[in-house]
mmCIF file of C-alpha atoms and ligand atoms in Angstrom:
data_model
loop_
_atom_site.group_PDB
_atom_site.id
_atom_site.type_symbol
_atom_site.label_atom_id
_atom_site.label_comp_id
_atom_site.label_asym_id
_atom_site.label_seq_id
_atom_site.Cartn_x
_atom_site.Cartn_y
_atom_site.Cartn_z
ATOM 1 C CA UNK A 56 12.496 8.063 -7.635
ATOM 2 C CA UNK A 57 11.241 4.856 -9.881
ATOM 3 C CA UNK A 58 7.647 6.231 -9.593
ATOM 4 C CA UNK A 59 8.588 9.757 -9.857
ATOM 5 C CA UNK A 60 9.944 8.964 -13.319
ATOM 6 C CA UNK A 61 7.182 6.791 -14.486
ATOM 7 C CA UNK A 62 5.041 9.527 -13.939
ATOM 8 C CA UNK A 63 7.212 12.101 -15.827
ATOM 9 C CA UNK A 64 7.716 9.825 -18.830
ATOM 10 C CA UNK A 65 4.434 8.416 -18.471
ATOM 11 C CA UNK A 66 6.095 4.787 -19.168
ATOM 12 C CA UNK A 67 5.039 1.859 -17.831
ATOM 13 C CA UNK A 68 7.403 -0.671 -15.373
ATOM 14 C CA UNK A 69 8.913 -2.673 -18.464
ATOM 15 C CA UNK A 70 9.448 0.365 -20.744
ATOM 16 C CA UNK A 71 10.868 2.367 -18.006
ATOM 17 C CA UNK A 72 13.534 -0.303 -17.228
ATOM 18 C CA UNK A 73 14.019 -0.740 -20.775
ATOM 19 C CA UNK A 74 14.583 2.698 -20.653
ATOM 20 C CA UNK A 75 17.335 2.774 -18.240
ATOM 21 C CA UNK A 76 18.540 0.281 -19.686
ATOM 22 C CA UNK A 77 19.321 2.131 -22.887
ATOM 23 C CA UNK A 78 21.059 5.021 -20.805
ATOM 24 C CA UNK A 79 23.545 2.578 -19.211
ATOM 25 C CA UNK A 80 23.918 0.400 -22.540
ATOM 26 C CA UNK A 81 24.133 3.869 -24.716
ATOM 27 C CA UNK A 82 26.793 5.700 -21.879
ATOM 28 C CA UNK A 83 29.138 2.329 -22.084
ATOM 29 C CA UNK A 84 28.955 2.262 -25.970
ATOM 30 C CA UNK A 85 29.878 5.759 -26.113
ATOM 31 C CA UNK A 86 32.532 5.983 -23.463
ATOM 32 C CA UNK A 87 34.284 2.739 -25.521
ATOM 33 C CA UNK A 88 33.494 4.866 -28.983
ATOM 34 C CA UNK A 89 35.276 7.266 -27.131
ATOM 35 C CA UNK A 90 38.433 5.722 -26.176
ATOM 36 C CA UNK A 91 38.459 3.704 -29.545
ATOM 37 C CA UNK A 92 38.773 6.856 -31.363
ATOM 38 C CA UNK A 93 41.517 8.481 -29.081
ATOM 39 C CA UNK A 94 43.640 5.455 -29.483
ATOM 40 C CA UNK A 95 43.756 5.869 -33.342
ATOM 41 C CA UNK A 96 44.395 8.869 -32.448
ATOM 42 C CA UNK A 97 47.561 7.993 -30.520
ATOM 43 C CA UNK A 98 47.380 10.721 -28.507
ATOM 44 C CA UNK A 99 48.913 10.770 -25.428
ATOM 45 C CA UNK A 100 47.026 10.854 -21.592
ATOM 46 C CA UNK A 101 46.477 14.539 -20.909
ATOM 47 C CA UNK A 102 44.643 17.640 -20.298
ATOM 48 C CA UNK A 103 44.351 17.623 -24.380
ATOM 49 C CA UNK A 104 43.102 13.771 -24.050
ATOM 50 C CA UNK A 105 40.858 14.390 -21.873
ATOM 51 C CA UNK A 106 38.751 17.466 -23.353
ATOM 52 C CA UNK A 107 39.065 15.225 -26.649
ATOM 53 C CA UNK A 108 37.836 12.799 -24.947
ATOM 54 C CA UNK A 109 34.844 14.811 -23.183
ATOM 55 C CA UNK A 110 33.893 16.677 -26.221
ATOM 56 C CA UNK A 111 33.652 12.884 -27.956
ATOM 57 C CA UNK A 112 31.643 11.278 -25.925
ATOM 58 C CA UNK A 113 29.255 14.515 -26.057
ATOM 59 C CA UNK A 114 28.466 14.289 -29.763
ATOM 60 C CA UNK A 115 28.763 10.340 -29.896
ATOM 61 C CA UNK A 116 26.071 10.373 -26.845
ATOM 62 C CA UNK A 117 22.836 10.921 -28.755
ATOM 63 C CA UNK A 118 24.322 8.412 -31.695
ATOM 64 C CA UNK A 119 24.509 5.642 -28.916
ATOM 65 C CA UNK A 120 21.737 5.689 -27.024
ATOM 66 C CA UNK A 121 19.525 6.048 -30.672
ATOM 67 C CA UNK A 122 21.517 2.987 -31.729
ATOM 68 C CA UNK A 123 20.460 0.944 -28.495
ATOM 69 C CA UNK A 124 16.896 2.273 -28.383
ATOM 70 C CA UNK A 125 16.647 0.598 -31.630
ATOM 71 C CA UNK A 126 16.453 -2.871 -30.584
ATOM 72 C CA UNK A 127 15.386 -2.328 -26.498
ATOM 73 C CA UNK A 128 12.147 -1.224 -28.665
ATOM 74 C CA UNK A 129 12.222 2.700 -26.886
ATOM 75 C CA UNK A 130 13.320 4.621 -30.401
ATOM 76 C CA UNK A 131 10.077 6.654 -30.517
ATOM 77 C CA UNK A 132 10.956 7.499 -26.826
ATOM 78 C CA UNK A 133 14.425 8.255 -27.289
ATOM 79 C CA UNK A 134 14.029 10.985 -30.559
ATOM 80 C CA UNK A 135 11.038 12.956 -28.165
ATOM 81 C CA UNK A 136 13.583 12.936 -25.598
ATOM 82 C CA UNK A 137 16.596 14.417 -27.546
ATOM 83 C CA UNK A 138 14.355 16.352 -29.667
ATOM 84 C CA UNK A 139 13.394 17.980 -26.287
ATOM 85 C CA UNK A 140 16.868 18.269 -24.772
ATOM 86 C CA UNK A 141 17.709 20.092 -28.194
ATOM 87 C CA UNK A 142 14.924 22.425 -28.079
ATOM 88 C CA UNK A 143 16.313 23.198 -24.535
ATOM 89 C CA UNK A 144 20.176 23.771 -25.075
ATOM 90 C CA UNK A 145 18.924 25.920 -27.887
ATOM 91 C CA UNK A 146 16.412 27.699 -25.962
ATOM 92 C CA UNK A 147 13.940 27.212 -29.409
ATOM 93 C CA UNK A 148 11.057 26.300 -27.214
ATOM 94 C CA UNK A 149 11.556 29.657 -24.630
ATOM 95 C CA UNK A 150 11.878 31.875 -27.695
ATOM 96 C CA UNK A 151 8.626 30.922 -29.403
ATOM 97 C CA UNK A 152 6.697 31.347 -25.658
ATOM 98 C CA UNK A 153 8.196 35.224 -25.339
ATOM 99 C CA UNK A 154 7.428 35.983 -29.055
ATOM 100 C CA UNK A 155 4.772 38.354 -28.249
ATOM 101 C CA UNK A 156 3.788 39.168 -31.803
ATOM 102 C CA UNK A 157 1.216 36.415 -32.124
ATOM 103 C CA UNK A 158 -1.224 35.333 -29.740
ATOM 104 C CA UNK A 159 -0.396 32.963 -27.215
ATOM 105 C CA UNK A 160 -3.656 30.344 -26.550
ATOM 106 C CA UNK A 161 -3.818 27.821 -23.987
ATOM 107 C CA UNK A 162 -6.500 24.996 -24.421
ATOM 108 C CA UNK A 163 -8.385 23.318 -21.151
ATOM 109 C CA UNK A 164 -9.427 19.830 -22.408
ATOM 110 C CA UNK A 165 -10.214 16.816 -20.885
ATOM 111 C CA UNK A 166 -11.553 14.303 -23.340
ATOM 112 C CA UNK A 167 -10.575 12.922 -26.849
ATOM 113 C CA UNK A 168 -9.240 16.386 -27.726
ATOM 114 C CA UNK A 169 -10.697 16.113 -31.321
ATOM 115 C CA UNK A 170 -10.963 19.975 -30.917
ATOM 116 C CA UNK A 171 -7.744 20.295 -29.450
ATOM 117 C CA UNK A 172 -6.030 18.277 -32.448
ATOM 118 C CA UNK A 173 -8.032 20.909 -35.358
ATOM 119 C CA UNK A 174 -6.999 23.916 -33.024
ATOM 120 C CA UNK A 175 -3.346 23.259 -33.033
ATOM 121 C CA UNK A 176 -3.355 21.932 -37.026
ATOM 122 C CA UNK A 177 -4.542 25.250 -37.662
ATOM 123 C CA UNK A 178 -2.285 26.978 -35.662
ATOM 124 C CA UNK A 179 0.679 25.034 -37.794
ATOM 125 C CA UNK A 180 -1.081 25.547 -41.101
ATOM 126 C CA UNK A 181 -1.130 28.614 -43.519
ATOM 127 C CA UNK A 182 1.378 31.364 -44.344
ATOM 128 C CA UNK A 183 -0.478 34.055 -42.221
ATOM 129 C CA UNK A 184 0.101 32.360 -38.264
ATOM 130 C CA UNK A 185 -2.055 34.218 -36.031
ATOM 131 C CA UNK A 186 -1.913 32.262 -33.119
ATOM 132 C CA UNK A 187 -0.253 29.358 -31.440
ATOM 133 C CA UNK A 188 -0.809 26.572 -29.060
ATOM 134 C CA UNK A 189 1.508 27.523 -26.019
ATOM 135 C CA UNK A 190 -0.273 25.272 -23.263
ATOM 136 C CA UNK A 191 -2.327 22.010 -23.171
ATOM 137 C CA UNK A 192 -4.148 22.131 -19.721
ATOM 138 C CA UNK A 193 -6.053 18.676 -18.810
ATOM 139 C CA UNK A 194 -7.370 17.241 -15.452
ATOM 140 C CA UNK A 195 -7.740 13.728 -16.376
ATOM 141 C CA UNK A 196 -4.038 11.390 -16.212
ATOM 142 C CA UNK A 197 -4.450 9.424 -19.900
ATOM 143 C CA UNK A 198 -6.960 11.686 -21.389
ATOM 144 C CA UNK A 199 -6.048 11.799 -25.370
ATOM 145 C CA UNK A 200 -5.548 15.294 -25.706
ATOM 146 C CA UNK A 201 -1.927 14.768 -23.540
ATOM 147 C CA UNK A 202 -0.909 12.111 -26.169
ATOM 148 C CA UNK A 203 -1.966 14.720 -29.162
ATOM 149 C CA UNK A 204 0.072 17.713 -27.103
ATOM 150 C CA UNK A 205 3.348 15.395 -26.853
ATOM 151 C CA UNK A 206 3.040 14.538 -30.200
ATOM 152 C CA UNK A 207 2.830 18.400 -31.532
ATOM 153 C CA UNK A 208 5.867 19.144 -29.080
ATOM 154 C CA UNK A 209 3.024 21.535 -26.736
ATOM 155 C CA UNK A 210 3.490 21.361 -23.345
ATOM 156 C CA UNK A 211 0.914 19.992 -21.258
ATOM 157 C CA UNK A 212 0.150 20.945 -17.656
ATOM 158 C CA UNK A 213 -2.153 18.428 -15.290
ATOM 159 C CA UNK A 214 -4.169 20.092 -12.857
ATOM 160 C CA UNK A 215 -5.818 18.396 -9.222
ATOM 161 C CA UNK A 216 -9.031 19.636 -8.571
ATOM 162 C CA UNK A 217 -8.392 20.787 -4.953
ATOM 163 C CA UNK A 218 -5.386 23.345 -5.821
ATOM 164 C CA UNK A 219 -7.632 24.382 -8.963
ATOM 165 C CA UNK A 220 -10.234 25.575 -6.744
ATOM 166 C CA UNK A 221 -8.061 27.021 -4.217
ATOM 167 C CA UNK A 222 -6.796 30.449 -4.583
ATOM 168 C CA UNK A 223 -5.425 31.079 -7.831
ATOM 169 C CA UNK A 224 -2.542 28.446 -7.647
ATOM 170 C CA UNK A 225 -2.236 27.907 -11.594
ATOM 171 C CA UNK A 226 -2.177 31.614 -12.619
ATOM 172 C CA UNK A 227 1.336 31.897 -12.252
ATOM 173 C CA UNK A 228 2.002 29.107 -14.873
ATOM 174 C CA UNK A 229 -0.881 30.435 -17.325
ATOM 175 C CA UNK A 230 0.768 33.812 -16.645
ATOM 176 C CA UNK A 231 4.572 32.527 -17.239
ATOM 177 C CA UNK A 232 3.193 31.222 -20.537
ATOM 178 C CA UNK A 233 2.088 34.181 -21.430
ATOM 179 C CA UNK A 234 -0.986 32.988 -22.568
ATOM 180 C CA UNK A 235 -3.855 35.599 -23.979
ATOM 181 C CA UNK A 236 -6.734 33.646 -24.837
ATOM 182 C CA UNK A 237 -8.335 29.935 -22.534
ATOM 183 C CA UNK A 238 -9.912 27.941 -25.071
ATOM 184 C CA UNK A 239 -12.195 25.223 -23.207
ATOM 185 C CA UNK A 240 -12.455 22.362 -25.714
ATOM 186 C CA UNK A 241 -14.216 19.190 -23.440
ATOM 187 C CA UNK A 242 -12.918 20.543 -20.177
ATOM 188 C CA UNK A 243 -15.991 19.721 -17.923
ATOM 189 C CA UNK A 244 -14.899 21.668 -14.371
ATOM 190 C CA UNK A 245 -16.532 25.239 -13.926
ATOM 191 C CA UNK A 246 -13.527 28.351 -14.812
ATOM 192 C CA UNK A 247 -12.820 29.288 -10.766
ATOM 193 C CA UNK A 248 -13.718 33.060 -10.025
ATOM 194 C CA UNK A 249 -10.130 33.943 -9.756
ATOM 195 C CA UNK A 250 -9.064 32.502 -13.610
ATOM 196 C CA UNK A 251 -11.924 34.602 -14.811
ATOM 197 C CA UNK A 252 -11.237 37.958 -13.242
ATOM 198 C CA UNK A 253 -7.570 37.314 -14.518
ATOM 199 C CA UNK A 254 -8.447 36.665 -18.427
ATOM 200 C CA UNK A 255 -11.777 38.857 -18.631
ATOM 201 C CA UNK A 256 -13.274 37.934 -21.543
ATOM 202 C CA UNK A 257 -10.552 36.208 -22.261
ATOM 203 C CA UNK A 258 -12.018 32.740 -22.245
ATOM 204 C CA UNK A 259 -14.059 30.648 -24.515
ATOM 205 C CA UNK A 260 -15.748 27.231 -24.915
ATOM 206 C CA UNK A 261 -17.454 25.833 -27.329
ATOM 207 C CA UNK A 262 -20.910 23.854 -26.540
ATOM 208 C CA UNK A 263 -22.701 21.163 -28.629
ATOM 209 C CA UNK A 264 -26.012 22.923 -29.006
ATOM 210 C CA UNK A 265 -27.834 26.124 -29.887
ATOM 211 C CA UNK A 266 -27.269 27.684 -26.431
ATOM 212 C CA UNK A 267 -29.255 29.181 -24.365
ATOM 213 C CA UNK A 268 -31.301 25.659 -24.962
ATOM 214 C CA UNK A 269 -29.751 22.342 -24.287
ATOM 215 C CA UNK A 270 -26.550 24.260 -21.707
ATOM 216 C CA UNK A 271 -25.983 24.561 -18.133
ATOM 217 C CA UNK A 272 -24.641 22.004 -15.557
ATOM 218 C CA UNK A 273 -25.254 18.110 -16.221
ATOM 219 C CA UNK A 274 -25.305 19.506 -20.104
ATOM 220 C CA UNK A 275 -22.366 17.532 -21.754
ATOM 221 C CA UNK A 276 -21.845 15.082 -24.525
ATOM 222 C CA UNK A 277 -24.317 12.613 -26.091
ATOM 223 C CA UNK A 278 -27.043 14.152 -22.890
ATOM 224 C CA UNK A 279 -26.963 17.181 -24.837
ATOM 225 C CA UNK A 280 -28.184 15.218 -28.087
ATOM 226 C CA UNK A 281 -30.477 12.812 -26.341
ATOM 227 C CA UNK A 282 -32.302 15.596 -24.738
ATOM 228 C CA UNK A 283 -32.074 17.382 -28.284
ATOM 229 C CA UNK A 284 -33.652 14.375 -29.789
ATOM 230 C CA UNK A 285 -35.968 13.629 -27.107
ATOM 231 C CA UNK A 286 -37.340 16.814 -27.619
ATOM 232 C CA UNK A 287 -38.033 16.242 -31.353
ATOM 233 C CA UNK A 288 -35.950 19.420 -32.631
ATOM 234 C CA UNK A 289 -35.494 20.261 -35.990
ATOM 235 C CA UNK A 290 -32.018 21.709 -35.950
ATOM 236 C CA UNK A 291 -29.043 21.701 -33.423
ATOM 237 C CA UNK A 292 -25.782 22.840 -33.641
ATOM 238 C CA UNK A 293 -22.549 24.780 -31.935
ATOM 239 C CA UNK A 294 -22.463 27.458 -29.660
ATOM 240 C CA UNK A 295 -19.129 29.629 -29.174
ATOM 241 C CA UNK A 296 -19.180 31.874 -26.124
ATOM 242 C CA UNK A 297 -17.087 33.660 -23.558
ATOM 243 C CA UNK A 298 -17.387 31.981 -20.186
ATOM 244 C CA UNK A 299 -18.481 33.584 -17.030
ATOM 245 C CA UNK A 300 -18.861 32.095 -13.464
ATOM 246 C CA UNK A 301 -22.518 30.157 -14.919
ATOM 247 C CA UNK A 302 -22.324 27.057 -16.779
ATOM 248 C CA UNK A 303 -22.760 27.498 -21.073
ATOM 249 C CA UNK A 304 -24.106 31.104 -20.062
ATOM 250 C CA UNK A 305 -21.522 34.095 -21.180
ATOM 251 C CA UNK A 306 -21.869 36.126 -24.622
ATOM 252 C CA UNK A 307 -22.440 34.317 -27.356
ATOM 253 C CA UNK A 308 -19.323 34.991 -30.238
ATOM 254 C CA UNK A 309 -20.527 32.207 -32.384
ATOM 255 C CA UNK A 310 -23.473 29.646 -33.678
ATOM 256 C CA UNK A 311 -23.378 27.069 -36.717
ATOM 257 C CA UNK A 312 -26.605 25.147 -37.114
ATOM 258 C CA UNK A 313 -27.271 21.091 -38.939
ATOM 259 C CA UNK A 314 -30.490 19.907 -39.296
ATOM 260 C CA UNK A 315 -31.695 17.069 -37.202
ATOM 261 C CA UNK A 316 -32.828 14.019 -39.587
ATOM 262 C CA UNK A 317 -35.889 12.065 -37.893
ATOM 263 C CA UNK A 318 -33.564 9.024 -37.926
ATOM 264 C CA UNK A 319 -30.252 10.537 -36.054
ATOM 265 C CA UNK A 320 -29.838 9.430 -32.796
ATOM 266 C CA UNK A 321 -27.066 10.399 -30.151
ATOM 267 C CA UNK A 322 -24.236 9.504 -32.098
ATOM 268 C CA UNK A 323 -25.013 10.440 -35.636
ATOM 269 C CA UNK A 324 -26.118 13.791 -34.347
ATOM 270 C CA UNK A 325 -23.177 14.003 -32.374
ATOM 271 C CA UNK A 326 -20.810 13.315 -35.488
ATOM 272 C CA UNK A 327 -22.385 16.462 -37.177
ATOM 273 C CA UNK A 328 -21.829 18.681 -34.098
ATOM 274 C CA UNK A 329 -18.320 17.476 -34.611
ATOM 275 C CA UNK A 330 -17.864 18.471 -37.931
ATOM 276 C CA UNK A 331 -19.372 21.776 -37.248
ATOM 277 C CA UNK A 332 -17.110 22.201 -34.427
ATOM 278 C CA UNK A 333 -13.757 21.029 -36.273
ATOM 279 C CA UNK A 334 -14.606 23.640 -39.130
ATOM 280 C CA UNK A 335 -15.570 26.725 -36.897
ATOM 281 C CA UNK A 336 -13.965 26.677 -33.888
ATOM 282 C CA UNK A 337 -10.129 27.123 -35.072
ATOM 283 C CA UNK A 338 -11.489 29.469 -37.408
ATOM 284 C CA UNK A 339 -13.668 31.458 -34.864
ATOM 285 C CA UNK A 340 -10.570 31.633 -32.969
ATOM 286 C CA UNK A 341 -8.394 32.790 -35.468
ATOM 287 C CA UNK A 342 -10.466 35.417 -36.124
ATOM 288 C CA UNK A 343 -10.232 36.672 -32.503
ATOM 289 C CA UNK A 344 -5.853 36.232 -32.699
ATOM 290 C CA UNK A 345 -6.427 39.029 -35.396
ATOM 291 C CA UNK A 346 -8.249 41.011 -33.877
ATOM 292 C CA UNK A 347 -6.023 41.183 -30.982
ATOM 293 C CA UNK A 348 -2.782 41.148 -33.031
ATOM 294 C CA UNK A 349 -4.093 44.144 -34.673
ATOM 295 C CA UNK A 350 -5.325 46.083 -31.505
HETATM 296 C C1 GRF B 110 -17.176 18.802 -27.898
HETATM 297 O O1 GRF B 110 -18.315 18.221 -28.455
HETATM 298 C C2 GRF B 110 -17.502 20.157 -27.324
HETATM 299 O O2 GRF B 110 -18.643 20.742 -27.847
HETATM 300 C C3 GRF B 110 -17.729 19.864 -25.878
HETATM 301 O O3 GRF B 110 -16.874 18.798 -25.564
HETATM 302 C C4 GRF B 110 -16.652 18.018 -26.729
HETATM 303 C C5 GRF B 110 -15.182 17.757 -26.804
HETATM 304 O O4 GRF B 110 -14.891 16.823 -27.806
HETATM 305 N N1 GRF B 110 -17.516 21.047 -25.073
HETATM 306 P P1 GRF B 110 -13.389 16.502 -28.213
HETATM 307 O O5 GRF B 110 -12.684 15.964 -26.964
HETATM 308 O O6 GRF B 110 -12.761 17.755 -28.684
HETATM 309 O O7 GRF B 110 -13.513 15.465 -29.284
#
């Protein structure tokens, strides 16, 4: 059960005792807050006392364990928590996934999740919302995209290569989510045949390089800019595209070029792809949300 809930949390040993700690420390403060107040009260042992006494410790609850988190050191865990167990006895966060008037994107990402973070800024920012961030998918445990979904309140789904590639065991979730548009942001495993018959043209990545040159399997971060490089080019840039069942291969939507100095190397070049990518991609993406929330 331990390890079940270190996993859920995604704590470590200390913080997850410290953790339980809090609960127990938090219920006992309450349930004395409790009784404390009934006793001013002076009200008498009773059906009344005790429904006062429920509804107390109820409200007092979050107060307590805040006010314990403080010094166990687990505040910043404690406010997610309540701040989700809110958004669930209000339903907030099952409203805003059946809203159907604004499309509904999920993003596959397995890295960093620079792209991820501009994607789902954009989605927050502006008067005129056309899309929003209902799903984080990711394959790796710890990649920095999951921190960047907890912290925007988007939840995050971790996939296992075998039951991705078997049958279509994640479409029910995508499908539950009612998500409209895949957006592959560093997510490194091929789309399986299944997810892209299910969202035709429906799904889009982005690739570091004036595709068709410099794509296809093997093709992936600083290789993309070495070979670039190596191959004394002039210009680079970022390739948006619907994905089919080839690697960096489907129709382009999208390209942004920079020119590549004689002194870049890997990493300089690769900051300017970046840039590109941070400007164009939400935007190339909103522009799709519009046309769908128009069709
Ligand atoms: C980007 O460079 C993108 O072109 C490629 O993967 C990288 C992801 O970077 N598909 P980040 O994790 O979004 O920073």
């Amino acid at each position: 059960m331990f390890k079940k809930l270190k996993a859920h949390w995604k704590v470590n040993e200390l913080n997850l005792l410290l953790i339980i700690a809090t609960f127990a420390l938090g219920g006992s403060l309450c349930g004395y807050a409790g009784r404390k107040i009934l006793l001013l009260l002076n009200l008498e042992k009773g059906l009344a006392w005790i429904l006062l006494y429920l509804l107390l410790i109820t409200l007092l609850w979050p107060l307590c364990v805040i006010l314990i988190s403080i010094p166990l050191g687990q505040f910043s865990f404690f406010k997610k928590y309540l701040f989700k167990v809110w958004q669930k006895i209000s339903g907030k966060r099952n409203r805003i996934n059946i809203q159907k008037d604004i499309m509904n994107v999920a993003i596959f990402a397995s890295g960093t999740g620079s792209n991820a973070q501009k994607i789902i800024a954009s989605s927050f920012s502006g008067s005129n919302k056309s899309y929003r961030i209902a799903l984080i998918v990711c394959n790796k445990p710890g990649a920095g995209v999951l921190q960047i979904a907890e912290k925007a309140g988007i939840p995050n789904l971790l996939i296992e290569k075998d039951r991705f590639y078997t049958g279509d065991n994640y479409l029910p979730e995508l499908k539950r989510q009612s998500i409209d548009l895949i957006v592959l942001a560093g997510f490194l495993w091929k789309m399986p045949a299944p997810v892209i018959s299910a969202f035709p043209k429906k799904i889009i990545n982005i690739h570091p390089a004036l595709l068709p040159k410099y794509g296809g399997k093997g093709m992936y971060g600083n290789k993309v800019h070495e070979s670039v490089i190596a191959n004394k080019e002039k210009e680079s840039g970022i390739t948006i595209h619907y994905v089919d069942e080839l690697y960096d291969h489907g129709e382009i939507i999208f390209q942004a070029k920079c020119i590549v100095e004689e002194n870049d190397t890997a990493e300089t070049l690769a900051q300017k792809i970046h840039v590109l990518e941070h400007t164009h991609y939400p935007a190339v993406i909103n522009d799709l949300a519009q046309k769908q929330n128009r069709s």
